PDB file of C-alpha atoms in Angstrom:
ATOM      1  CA  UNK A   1     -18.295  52.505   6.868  1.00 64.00           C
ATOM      2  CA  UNK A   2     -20.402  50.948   9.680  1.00 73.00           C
ATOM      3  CA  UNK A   3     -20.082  46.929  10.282  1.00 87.00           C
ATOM      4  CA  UNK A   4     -22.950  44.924  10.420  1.00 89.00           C
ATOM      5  CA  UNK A   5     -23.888  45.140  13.499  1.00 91.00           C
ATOM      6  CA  UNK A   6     -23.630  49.008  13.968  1.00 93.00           C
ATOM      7  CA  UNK A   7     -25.808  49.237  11.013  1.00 94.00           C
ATOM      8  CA  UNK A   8     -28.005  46.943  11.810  1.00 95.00           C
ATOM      9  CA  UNK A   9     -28.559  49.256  15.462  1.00 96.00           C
ATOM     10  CA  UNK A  10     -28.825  52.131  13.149  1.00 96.00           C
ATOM     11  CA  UNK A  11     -31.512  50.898  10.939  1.00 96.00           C
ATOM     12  CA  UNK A  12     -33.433  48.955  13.491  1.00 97.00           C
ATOM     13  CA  UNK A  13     -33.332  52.239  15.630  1.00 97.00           C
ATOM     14  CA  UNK A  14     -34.869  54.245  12.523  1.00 96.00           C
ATOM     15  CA  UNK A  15     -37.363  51.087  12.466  1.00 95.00           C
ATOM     16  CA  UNK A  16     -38.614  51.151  16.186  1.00 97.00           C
ATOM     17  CA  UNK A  17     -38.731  55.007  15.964  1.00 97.00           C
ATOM     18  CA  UNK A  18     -41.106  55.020  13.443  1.00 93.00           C
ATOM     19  CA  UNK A  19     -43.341  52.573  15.415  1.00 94.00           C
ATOM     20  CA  UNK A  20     -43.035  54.041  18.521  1.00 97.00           C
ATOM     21  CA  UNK A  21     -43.675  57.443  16.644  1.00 96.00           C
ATOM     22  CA  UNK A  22     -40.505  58.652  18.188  1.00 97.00           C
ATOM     23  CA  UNK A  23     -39.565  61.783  16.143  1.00 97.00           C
ATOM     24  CA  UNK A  24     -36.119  62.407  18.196  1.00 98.00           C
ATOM     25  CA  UNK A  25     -35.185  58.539  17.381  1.00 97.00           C
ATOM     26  CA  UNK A  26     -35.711  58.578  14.277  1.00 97.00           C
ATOM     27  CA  UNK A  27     -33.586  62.186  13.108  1.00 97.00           C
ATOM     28  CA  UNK A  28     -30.887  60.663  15.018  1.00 98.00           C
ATOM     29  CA  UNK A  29     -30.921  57.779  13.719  1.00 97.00           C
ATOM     30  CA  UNK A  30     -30.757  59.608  10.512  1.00 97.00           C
ATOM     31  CA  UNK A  31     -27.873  61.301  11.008  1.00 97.00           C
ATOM     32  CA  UNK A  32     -26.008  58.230  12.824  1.00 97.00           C
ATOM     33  CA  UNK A  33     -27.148  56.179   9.456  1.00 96.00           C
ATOM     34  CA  UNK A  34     -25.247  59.271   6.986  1.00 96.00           C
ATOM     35  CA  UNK A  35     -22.215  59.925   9.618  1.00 96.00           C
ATOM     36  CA  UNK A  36     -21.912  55.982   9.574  1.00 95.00           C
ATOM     37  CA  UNK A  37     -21.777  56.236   5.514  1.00 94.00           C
ATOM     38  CA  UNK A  38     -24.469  53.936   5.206  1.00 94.00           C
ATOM     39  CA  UNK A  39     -26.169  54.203   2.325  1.00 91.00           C
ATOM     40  CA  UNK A  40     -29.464  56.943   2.128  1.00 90.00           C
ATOM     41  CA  UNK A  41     -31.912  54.870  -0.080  1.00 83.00           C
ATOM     42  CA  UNK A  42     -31.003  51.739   2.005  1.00 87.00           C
ATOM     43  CA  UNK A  43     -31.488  53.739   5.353  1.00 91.00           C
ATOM     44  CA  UNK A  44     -34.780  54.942   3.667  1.00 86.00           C
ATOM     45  CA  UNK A  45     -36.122  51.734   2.773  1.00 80.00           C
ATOM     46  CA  UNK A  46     -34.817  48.986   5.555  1.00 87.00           C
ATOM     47  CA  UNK A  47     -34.918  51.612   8.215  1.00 91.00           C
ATOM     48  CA  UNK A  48     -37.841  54.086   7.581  1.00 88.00           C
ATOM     49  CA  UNK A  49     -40.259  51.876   5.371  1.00 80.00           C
ATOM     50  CA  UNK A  50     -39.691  48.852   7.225  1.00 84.00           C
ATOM     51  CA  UNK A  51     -40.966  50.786  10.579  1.00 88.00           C
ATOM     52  CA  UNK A  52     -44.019  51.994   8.213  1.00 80.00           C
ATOM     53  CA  UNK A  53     -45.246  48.390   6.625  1.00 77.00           C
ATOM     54  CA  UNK A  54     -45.088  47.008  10.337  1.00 86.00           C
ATOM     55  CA  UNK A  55     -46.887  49.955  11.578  1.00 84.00           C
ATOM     56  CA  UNK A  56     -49.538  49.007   8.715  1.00 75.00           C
ATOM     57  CA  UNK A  57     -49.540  45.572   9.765  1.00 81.00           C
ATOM     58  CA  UNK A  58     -50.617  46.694  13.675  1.00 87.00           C
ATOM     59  CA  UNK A  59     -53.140  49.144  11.916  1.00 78.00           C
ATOM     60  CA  UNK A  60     -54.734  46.021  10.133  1.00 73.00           C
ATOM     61  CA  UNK A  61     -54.583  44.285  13.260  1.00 84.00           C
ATOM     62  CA  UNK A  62     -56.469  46.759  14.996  1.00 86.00           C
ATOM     63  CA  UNK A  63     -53.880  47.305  17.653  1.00 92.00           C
ATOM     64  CA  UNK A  64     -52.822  50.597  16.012  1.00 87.00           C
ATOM     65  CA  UNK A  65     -55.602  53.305  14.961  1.00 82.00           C
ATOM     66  CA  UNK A  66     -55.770  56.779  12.709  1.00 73.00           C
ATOM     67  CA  UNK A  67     -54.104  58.793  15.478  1.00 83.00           C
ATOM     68  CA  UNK A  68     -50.678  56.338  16.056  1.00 87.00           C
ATOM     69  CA  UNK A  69     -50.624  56.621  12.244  1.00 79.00           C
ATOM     70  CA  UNK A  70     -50.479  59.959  11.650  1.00 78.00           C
ATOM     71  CA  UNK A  71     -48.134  60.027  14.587  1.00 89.00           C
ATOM     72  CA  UNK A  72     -45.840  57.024  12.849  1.00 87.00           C
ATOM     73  CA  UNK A  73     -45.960  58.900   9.776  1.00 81.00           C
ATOM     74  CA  UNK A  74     -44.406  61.974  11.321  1.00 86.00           C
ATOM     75  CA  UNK A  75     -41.314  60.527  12.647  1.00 92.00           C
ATOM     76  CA  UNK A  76     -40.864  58.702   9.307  1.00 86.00           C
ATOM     77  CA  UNK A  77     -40.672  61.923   7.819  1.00 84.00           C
ATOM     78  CA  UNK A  78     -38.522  63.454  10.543  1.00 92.00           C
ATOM     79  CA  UNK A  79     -36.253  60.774   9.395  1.00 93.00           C
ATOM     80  CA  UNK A  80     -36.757  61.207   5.330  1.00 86.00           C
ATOM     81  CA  UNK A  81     -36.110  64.976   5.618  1.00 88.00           C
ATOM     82  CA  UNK A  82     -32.486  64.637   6.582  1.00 94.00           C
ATOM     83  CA  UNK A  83     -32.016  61.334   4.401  1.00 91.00           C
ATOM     84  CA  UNK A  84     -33.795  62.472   1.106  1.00 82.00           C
ATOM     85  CA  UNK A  85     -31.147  65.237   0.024  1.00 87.00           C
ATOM     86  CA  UNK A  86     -28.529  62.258  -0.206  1.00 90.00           C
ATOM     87  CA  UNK A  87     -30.428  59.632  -1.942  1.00 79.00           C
ATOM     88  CA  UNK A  88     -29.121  58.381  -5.271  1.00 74.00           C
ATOM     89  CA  UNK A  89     -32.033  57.627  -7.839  1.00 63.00           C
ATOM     90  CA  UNK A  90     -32.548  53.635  -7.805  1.00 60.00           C
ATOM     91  CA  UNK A  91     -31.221  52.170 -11.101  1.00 58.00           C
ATOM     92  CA  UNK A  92     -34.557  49.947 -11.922  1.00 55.00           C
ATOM     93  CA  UNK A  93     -33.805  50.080 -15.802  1.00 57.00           C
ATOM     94  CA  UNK A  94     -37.356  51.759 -16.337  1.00 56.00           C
ATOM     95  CA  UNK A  95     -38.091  55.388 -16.090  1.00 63.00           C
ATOM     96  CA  UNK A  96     -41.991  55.999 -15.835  1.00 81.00           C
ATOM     97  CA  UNK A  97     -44.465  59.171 -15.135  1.00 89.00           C
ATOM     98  CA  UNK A  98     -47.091  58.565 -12.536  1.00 91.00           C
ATOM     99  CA  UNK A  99     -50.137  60.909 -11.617  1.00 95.00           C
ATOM    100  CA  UNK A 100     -50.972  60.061  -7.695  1.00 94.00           C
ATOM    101  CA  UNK A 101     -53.327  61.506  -5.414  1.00 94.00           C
ATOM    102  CA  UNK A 102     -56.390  60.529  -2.379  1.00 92.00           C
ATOM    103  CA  UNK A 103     -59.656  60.479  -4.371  1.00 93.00           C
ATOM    104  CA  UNK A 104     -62.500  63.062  -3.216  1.00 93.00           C
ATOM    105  CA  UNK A 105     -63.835  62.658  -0.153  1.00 90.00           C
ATOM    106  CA  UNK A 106     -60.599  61.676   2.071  1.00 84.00           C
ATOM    107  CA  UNK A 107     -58.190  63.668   3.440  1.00 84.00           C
ATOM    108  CA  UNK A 108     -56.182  60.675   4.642  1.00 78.00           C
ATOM    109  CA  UNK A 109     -52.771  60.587   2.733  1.00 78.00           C
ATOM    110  CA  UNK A 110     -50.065  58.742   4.885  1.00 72.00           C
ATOM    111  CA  UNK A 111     -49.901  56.181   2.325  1.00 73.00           C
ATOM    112  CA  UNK A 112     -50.792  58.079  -1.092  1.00 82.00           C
ATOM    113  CA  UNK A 113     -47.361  60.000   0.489  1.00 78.00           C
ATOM    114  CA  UNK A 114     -45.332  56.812   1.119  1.00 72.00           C
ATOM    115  CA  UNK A 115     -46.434  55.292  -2.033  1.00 79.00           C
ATOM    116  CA  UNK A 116     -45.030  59.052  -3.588  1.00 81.00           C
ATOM    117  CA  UNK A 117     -41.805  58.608  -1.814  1.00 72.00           C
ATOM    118  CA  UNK A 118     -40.994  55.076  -2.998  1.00 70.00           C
ATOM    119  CA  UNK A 119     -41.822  56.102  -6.252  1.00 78.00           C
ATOM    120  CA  UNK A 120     -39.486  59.269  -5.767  1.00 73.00           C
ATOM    121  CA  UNK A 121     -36.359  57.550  -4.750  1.00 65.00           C
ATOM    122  CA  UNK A 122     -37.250  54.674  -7.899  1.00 68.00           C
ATOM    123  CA  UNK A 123     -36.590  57.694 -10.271  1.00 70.00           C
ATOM    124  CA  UNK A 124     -40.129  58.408 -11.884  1.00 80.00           C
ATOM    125  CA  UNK A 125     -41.858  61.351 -12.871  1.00 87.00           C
ATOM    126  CA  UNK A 126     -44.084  62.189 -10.108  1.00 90.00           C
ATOM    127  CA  UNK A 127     -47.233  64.358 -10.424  1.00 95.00           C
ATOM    128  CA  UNK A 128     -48.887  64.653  -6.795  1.00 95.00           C
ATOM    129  CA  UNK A 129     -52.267  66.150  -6.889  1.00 96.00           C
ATOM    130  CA  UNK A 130     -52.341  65.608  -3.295  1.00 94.00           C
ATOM    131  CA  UNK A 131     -55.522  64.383  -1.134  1.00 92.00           C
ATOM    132  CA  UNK A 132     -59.184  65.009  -1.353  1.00 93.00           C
ATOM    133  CA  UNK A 133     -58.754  65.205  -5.220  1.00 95.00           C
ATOM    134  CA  UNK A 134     -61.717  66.118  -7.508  1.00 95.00           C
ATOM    135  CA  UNK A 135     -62.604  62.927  -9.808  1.00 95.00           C
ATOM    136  CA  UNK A 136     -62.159  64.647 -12.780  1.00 95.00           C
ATOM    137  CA  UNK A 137     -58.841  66.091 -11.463  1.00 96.00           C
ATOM    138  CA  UNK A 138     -57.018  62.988 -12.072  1.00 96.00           C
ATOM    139  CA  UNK A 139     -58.689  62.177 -15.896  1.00 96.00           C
ATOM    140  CA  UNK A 140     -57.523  66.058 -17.036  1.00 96.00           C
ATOM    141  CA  UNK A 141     -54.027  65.626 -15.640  1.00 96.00           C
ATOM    142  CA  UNK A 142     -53.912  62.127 -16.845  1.00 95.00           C
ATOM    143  CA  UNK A 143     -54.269  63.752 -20.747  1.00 94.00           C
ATOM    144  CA  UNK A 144     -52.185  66.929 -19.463  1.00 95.00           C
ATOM    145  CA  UNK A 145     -48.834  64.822 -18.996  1.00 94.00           C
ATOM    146  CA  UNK A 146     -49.992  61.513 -20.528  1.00 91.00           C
ATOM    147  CA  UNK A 147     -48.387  59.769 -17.856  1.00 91.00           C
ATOM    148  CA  UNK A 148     -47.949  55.713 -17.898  1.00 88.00           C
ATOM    149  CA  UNK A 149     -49.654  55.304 -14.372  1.00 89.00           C
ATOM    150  CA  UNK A 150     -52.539  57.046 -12.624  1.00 93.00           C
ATOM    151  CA  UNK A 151     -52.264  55.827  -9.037  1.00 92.00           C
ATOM    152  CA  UNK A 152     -55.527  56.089  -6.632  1.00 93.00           C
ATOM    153  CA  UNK A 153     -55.706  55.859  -2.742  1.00 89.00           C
ATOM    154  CA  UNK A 154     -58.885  56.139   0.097  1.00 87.00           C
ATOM    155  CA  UNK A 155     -58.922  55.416   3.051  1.00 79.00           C
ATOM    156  CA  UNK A 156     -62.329  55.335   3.536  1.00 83.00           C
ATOM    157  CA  UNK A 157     -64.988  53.133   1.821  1.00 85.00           C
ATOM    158  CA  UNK A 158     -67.012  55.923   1.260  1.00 86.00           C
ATOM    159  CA  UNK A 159     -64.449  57.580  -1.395  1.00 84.00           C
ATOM    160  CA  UNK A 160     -63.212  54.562  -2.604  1.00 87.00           C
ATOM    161  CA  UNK A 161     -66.237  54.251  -4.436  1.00 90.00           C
ATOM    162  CA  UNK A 162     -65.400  57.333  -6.951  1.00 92.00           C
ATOM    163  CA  UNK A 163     -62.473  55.027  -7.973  1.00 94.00           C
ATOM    164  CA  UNK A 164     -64.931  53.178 -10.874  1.00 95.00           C
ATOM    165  CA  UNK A 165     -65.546  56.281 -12.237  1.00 95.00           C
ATOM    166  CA  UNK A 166     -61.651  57.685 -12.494  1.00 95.00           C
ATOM    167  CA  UNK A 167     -61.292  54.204 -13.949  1.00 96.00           C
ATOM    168  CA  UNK A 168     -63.564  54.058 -16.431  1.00 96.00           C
ATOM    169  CA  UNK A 169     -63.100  58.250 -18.093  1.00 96.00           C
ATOM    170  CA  UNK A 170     -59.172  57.664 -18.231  1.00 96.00           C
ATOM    171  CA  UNK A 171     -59.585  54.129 -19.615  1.00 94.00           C
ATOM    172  CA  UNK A 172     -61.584  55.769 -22.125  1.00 95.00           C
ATOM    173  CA  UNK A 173     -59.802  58.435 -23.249  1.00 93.00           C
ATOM    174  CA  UNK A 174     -56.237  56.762 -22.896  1.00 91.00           C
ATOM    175  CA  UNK A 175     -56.665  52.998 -23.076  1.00 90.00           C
ATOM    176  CA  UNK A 176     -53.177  52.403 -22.526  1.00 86.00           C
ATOM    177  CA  UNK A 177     -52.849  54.126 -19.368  1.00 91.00           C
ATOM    178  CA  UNK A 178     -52.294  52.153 -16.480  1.00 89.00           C
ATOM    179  CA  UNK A 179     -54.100  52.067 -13.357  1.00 93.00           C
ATOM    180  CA  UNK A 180     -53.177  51.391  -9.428  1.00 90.00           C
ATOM    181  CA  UNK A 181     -55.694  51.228  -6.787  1.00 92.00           C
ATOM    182  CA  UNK A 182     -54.591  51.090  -2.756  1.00 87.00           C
ATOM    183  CA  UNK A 183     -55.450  52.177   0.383  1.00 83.00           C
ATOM    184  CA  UNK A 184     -57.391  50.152   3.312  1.00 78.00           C
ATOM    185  CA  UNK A 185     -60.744  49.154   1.896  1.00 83.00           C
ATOM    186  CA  UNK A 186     -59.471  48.264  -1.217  1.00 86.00           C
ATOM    187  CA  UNK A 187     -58.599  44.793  -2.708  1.00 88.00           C
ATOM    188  CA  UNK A 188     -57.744  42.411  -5.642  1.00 89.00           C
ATOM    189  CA  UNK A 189     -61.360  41.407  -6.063  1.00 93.00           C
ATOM    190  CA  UNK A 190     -61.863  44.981  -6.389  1.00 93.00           C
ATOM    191  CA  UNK A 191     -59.442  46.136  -8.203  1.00 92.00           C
ATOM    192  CA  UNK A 192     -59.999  43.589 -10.990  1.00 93.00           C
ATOM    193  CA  UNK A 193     -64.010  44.762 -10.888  1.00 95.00           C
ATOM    194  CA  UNK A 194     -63.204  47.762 -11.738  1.00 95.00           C
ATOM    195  CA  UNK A 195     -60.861  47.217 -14.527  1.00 94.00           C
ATOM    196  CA  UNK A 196     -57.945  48.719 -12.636  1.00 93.00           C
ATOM    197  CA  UNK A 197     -54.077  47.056 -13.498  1.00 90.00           C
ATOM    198  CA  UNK A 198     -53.018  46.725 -10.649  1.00 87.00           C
ATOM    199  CA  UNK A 199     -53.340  46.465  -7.065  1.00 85.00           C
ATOM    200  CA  UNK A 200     -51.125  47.937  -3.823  1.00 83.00           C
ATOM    201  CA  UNK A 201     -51.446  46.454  -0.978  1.00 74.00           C
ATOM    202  CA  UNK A 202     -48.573  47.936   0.753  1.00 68.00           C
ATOM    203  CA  UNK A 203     -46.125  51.034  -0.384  1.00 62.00           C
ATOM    204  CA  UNK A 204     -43.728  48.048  -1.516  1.00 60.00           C
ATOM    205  CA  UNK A 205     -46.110  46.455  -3.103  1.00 65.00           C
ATOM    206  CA  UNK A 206     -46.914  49.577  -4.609  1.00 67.00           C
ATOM    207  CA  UNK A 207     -43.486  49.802  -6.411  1.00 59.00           C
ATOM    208  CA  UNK A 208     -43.330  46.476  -8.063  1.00 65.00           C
ATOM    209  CA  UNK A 209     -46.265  46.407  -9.514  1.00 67.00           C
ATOM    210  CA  UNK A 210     -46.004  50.133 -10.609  1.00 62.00           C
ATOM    211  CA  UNK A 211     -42.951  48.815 -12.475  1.00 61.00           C
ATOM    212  CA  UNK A 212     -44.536  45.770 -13.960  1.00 66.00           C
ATOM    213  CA  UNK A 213     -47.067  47.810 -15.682  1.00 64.00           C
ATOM    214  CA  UNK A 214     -44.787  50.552 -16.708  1.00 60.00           C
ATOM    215  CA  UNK A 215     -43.083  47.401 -18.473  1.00 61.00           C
ATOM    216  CA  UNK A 216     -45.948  46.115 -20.021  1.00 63.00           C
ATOM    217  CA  UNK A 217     -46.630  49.032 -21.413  1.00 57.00           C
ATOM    218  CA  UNK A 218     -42.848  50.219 -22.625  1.00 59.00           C
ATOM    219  CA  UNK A 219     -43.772  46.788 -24.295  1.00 65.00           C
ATOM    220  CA  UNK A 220     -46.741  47.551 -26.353  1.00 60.00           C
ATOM    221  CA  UNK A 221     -45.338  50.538 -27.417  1.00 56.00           C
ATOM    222  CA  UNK A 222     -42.345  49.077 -28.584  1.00 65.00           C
ATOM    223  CA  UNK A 223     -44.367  46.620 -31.027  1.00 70.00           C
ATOM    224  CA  UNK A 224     -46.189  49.588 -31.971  1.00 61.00           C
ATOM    225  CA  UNK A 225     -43.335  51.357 -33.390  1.00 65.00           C
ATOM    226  CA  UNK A 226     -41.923  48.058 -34.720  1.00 75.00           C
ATOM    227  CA  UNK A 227     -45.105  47.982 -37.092  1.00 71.00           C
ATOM    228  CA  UNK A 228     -44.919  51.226 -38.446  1.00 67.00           C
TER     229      UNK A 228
END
């Protein structure tokens, strides 16, 4: 096992390759993080992620743009790819499904697929309908797998506004179903407008409040049965 300060190298290696989109530094860094016996999720998470929320932090900032993304995005997964295949599942005391996907209209999903990740490695039930995904797409697969979170992403404030419309079928067909919007344009303000449950400001962010609703709703299910 690695001391501090050899894993501390190793992760903040992981975390600079990532934001300096340096593939090469970041599958080394990898493998220096599993020969080191440091642990994968860890590596993942204070390595990997940590490079990604400061690269969306320079993207807000306007100092980073679509291209350096995409680029950033690629050495994280350089990095994941030899890291994944020894992560442990997180032990989060919830287990929860979750349909995810970019609404129609954007083909931008770095963060619909980091968001997908975290909730990988967290141990839920992932159903990825991937980017540029019809409206109705997410409302049929919604009822398909009755999942306990439907979560949206755009990048663009030109699909972010089929989000209302997702909202509003699933919430009528499956009250209890909650709903996560994220991605750029998107906000609180928003989010609460719409009658979304939650909102992601980051991939992190993403996570916790994915497993406050999953919660809530474990919650009103239990007093549901208790009644019967």
């Amino acid at each position: 096992m690695a001391d501090e300060t050899r894993k501390k190298e190793i992760l903040e290696k992981m975390r600079n390759g990532v934001i300096q989109y340096d593939e090469d530094a970041c599958r080394e860094g990898a493998n220096e993080a599993l020969e080191a016996g440091l642990d994968a999720n860890e590596a993942i998470f204070d390595g990997l992620v940590s490079g990604m929320e400061e690269v969306g932090r320079l993207f807000e900032a306007q100092e980073y743009f679509v291209p350096e993304i995409l680029m950033c995005a690629d050495a994280l997964y350089a990095g994941l790819d030899i890291l994944k295949p020894h992560c442990k599942q997180m032990d989060l005391g919830l287990k929860g499904s979750v349909v995810i996907g970019t609404v129609e209209g954007d083909v931008h999903d770095i963060g619909k697929n980091l968001v997908k990740m975290m909730f990988d490695v967290a141990g839920f039930n992932v159903y990825d309908l991937g980017r540029d995904v019809p409206l109705d797409k997410f409302v049929d697969e919604q009822l398909k797998t009755d999942s306990d979170l439907v979560c949206l992403s755009a990048m663009m404030t030109t699909s972010m506004v089929g989000m209302p419309t997702v909202i509003e079928k699933i919430k009528a067909k499956n009250p209890n179903c909650m709903i996560m919007i994220g991605g750029a344009p998107t906000s609180k303000d928003l989010a609460d407008k719409w009658g979304a449950d939650g909102y992601a400001e980051d991939a992190s962010n993403a996570l916790k409040e994915a497993i406050k609703m999953v919660a809530f709703l474990k919650k009103l299910r239990d007093e549901k049965a208790a009644k019967q």
